[in-house]
mmCIF file of C-alpha atoms in Angstrom:
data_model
loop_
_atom_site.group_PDB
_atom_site.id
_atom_site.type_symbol
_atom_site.label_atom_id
_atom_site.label_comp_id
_atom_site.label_asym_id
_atom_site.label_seq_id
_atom_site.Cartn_x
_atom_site.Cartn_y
_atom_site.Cartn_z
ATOM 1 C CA UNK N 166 0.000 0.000 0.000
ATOM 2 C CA UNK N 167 1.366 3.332 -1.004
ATOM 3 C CA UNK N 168 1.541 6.100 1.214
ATOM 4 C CA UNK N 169 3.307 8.679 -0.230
ATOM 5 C CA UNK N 170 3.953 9.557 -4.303
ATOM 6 C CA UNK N 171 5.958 12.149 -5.832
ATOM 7 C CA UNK N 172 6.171 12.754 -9.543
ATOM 8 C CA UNK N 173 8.253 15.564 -10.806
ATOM 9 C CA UNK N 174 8.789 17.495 -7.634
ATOM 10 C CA UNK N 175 10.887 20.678 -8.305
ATOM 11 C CA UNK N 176 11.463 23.705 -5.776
ATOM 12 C CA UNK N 177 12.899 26.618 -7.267
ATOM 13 C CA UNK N 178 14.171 29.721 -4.794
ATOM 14 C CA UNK N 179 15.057 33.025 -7.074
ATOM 15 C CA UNK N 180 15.117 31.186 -10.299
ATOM 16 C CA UNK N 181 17.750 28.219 -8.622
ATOM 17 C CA UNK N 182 17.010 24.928 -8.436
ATOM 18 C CA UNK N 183 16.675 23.553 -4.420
ATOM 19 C CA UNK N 184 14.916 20.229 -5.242
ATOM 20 C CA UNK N 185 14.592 18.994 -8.751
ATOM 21 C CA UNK N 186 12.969 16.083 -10.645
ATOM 22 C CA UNK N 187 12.269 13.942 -7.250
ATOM 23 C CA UNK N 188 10.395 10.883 -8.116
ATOM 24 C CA UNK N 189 9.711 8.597 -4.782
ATOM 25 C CA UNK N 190 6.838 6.175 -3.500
ATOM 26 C CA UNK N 191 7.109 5.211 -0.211
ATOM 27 C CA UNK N 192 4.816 1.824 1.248
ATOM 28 C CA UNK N 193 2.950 1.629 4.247
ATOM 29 C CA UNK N 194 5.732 1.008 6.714
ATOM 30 C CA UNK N 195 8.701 1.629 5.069
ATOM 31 C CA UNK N 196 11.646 3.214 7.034
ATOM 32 C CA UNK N 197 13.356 5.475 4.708
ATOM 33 C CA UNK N 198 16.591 7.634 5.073
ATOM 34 C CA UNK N 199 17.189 10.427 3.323
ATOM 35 C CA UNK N 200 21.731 11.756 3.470
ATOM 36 C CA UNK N 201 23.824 14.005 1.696
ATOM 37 C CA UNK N 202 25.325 16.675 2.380
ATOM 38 C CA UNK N 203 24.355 20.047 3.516
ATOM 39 C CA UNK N 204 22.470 22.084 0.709
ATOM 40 C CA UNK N 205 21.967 18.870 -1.000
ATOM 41 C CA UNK N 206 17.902 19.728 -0.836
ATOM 42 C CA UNK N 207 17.035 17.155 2.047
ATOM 43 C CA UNK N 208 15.538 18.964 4.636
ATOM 44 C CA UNK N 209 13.451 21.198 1.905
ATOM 45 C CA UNK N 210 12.147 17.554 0.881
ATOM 46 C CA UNK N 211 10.554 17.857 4.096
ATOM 47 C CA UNK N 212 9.374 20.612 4.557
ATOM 48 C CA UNK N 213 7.639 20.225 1.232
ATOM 49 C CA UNK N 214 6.228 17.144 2.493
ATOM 50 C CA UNK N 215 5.103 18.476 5.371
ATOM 51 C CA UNK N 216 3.290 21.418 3.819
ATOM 52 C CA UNK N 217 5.651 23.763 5.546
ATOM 53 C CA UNK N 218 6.884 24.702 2.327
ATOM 54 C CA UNK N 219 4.773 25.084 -1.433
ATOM 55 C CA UNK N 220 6.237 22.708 -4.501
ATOM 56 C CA UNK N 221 7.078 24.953 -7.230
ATOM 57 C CA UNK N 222 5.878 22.466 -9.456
ATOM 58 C CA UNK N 223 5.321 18.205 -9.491
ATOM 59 C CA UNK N 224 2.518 16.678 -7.468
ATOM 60 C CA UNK N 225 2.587 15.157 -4.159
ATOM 61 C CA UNK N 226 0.063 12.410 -3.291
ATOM 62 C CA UNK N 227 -0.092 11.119 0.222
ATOM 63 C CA UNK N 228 -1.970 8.271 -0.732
ATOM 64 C CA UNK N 229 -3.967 6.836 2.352
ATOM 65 C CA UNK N 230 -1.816 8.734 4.717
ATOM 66 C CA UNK N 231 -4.376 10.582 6.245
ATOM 67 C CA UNK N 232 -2.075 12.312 9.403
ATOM 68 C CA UNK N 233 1.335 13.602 8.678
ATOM 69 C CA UNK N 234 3.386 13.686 12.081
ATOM 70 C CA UNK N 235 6.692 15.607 12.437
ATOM 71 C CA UNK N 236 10.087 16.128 14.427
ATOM 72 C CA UNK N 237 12.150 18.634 14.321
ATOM 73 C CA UNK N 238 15.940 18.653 15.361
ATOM 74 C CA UNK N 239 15.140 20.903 18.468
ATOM 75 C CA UNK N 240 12.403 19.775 20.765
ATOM 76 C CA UNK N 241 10.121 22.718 20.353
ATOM 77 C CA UNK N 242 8.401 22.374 23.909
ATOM 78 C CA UNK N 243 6.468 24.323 25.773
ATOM 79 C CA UNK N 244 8.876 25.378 28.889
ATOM 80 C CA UNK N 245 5.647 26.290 31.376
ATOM 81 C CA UNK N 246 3.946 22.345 30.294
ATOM 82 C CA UNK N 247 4.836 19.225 32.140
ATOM 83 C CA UNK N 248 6.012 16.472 29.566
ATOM 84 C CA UNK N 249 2.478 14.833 29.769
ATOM 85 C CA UNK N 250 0.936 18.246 28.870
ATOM 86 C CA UNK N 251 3.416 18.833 25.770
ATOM 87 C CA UNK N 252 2.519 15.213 24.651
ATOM 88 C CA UNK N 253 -0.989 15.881 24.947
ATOM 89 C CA UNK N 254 -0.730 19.579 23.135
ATOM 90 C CA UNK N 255 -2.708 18.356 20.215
ATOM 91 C CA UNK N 256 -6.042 17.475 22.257
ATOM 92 C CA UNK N 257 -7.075 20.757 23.117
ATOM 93 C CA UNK N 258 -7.658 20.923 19.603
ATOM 94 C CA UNK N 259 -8.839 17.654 18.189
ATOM 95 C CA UNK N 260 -11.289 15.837 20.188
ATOM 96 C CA UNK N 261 -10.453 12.556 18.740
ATOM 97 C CA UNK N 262 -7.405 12.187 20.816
ATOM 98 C CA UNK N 263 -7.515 11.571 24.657
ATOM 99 C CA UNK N 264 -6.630 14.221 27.265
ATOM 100 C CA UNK N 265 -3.497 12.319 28.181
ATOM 101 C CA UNK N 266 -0.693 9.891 27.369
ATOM 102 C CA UNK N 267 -0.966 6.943 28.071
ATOM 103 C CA UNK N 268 1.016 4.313 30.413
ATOM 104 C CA UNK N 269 2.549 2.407 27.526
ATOM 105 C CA UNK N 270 3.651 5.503 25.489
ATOM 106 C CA UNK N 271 5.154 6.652 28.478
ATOM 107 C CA UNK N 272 7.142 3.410 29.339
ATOM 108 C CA UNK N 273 8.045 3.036 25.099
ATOM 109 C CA UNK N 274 10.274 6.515 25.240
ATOM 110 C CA UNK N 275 11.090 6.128 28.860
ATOM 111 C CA UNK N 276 9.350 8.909 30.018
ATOM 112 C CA UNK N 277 6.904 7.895 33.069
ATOM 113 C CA UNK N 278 8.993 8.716 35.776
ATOM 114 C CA UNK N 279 8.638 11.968 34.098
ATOM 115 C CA UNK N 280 5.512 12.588 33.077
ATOM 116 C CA UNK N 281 5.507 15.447 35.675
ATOM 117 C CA UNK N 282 8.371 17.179 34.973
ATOM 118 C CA UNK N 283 9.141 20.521 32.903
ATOM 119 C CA UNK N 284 11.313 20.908 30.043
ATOM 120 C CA UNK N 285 14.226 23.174 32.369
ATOM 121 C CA UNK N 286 14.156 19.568 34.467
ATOM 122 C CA UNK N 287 14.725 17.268 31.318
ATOM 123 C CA UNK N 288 18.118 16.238 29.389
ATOM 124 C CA UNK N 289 18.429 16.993 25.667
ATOM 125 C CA UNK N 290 17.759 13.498 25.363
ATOM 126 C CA UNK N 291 14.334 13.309 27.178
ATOM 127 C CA UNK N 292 13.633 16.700 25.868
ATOM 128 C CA UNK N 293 13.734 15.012 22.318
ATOM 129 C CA UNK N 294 12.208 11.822 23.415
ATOM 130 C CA UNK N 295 8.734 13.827 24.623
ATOM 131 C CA UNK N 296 9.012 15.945 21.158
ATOM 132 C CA UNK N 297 8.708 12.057 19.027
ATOM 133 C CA UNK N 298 5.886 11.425 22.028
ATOM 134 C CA UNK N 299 4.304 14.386 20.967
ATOM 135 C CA UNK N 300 4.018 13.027 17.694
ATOM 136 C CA UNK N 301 3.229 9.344 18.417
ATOM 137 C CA UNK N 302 0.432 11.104 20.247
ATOM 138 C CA UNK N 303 -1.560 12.057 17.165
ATOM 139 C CA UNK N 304 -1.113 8.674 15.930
ATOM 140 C CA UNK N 305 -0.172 9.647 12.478
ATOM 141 C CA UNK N 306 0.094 7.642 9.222
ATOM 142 C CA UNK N 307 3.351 9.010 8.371
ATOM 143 C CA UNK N 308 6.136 10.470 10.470
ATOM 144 C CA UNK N 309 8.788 12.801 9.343
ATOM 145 C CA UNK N 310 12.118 13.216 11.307
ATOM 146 C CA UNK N 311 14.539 15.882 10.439
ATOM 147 C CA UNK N 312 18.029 15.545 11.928
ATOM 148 C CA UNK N 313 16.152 15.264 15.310
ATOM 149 C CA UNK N 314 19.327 13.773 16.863
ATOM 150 C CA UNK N 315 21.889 15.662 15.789
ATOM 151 C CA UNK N 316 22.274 18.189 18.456
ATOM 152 C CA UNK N 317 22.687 14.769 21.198
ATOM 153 C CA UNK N 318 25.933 13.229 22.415
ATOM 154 C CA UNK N 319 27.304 10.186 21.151
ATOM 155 C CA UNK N 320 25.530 8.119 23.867
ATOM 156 C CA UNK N 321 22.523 10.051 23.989
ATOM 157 C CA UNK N 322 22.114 9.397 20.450
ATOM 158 C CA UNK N 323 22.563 5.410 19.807
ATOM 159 C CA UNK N 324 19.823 5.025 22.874
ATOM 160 C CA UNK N 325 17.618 7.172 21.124
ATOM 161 C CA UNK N 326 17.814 5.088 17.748
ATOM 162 C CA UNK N 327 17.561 1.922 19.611
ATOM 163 C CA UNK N 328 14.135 3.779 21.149
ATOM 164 C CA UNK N 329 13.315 4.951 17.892
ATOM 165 C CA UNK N 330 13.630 1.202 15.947
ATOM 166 C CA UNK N 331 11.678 -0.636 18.842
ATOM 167 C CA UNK N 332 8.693 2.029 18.006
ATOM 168 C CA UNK N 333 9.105 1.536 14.685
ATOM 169 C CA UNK N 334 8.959 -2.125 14.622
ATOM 170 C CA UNK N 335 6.202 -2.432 16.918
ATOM 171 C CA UNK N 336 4.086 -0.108 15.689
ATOM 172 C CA UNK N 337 4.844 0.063 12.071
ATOM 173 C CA UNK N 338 4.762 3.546 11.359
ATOM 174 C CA UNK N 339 5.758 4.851 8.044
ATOM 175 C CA UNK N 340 8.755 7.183 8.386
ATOM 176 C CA UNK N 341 11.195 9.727 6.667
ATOM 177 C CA UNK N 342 14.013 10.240 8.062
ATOM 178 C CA UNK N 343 16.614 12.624 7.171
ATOM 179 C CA UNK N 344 20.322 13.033 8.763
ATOM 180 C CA UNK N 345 23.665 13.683 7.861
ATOM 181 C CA UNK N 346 25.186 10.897 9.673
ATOM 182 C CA UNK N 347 25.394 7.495 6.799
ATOM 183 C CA UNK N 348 25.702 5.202 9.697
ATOM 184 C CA UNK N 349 22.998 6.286 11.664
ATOM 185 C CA UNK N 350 20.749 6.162 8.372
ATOM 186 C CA UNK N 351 22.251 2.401 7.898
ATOM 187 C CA UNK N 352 21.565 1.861 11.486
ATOM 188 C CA UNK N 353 17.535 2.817 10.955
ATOM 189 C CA UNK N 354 16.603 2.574 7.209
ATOM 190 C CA UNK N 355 15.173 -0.146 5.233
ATOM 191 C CA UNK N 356 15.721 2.199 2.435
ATOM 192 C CA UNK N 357 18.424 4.938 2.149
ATOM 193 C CA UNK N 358 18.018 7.668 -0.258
ATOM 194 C CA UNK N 359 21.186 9.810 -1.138
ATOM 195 C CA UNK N 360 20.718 13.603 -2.600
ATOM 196 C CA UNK N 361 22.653 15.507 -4.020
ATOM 197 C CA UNK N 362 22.173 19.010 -5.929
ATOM 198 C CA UNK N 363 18.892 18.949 -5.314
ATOM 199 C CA UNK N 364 18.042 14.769 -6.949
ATOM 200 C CA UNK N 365 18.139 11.697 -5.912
ATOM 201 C CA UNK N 366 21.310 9.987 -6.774
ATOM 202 C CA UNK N 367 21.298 6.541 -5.041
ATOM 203 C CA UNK N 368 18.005 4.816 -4.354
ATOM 204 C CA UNK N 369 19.184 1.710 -2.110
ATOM 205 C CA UNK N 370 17.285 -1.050 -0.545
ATOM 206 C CA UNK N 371 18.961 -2.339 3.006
ATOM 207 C CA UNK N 372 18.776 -5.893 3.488
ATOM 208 C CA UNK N 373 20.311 -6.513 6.557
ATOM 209 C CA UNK N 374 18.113 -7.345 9.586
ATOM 210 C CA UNK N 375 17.704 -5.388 12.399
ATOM 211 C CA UNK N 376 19.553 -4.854 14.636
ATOM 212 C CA UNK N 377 22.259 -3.634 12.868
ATOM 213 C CA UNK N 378 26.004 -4.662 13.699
ATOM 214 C CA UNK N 379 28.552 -1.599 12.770
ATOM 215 C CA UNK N 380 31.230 -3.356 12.825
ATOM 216 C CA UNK N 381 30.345 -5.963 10.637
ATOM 217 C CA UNK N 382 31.602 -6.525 6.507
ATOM 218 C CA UNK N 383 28.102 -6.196 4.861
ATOM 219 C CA UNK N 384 27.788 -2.538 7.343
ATOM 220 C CA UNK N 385 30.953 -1.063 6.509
ATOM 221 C CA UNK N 386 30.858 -2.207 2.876
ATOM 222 C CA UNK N 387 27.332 -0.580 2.339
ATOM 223 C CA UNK N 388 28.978 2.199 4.530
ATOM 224 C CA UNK N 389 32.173 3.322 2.069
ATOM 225 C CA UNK N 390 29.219 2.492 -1.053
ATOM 226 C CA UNK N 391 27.163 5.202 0.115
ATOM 227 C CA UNK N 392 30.177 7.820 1.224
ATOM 228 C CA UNK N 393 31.430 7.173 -1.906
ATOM 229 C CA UNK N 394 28.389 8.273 -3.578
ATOM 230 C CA UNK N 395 27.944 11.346 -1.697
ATOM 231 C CA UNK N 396 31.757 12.433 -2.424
ATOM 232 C CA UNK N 397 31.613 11.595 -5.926
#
């Protein structure tokens, strides 16, 4: 089941060429990265999908995806809500949702010990962790992650993934996720995407079953493929 098509995406800012010719179909729960390097057009993707930004022209159909969710690389919380209030943030506007997390979101990003606590009281890694809750919340269709753990420590960072690929694999979300890190996007994807210029350059399919070993041959191999790529 597709979730997402584009056909002939391009995104032109004064007369240049951001994102150009971007042809993609994504399936219902399909974890896809998107690398390259800065400027390469990746995080304008994004933004296009998300409707933050217009398509200059090229059609985007989201299928059956009827709830886009997304996370940005800061946590964007409210600093005078406790981390069950900024989870919640989207009921006081849609009365399909329910007033409050619940117990097994809470214990899936490791947060009930602090459901009570305010952003000034939370690490950069919970911070980030209630900012994904936030959007697990709304039970969306299709999640979009934009570098959203860039700005962690190393440590920080691989517990977060680990978080991020037990949601995904119990709760089969669709996801795009974008970063500038190739390992990280081998670590996650079933599908990595590299731009450049604007295009897609590399469309590859990842094999390997999760979880993912760094150190071994098939990881390291797909690793220097992929670098190689985005330096050539």
């Amino acid at each position: 089941e597709t979730v997402l098509e584009l056909n002939n995406l391009y995104v032109y800012y004064d007369n240049i060429p951001i994102v150009r010719d971007i042809n993609l179909k994504l399936e219902k729960g399909e974890f896809l990265g998107i690398v390259g390097e800065s400027g390469c057009g990746k995080t304008t993707l994004l933004r296009l999908l998300s409707g933050l930004e217009p398509a200059t022209s090229g059609t985007i159909d989201y299928g059956k995806a009827a709830k886009i969710g997304f996370v940005f690389q800061e946590p964007r919380l409210m600093p005078w809500l406790t981390v069950n209030a900024n989870i919640a943030f989207a009921a006081k506007n849609d009365s399909s949702l329910p007033a409050a997390p619940d117990e097994k979101l809470l214990e899936l990003l490791g947060l009930k010990a602090f459901q009570h606590s305010f952003p000034a009281q939370l690490s950069g890694g919970m911070a980030q962790r209630t900012a994904l809750g936030r959007t697990l919340f709304q039970n969306p269709d299709l999640i979009l992650m934009d570098e959203p753990f860039s700005a962690l420590d190393y440590f920080t960072r691989r517990s977060l993934q680990q978080m991020l690929l037990n949601l995904f694999q119990q709760q089969k979300k669709s996801v795009i996720f974008v970063t500038h890190d190739v390992e990280e996007a081998l670590l996650l994807g079933q599908r990595i995407l590299v731009m450049q210029e604007g295009r897609i350059k590399i469309d590859q399919r990842i094999d390997m079953e999760y979880p993912r070993q760094q150190a071994s041959l098939s990881f390291q191999q797909l690793r220097l493929q992929i670098l190689s790529a985005i330096e050539n």
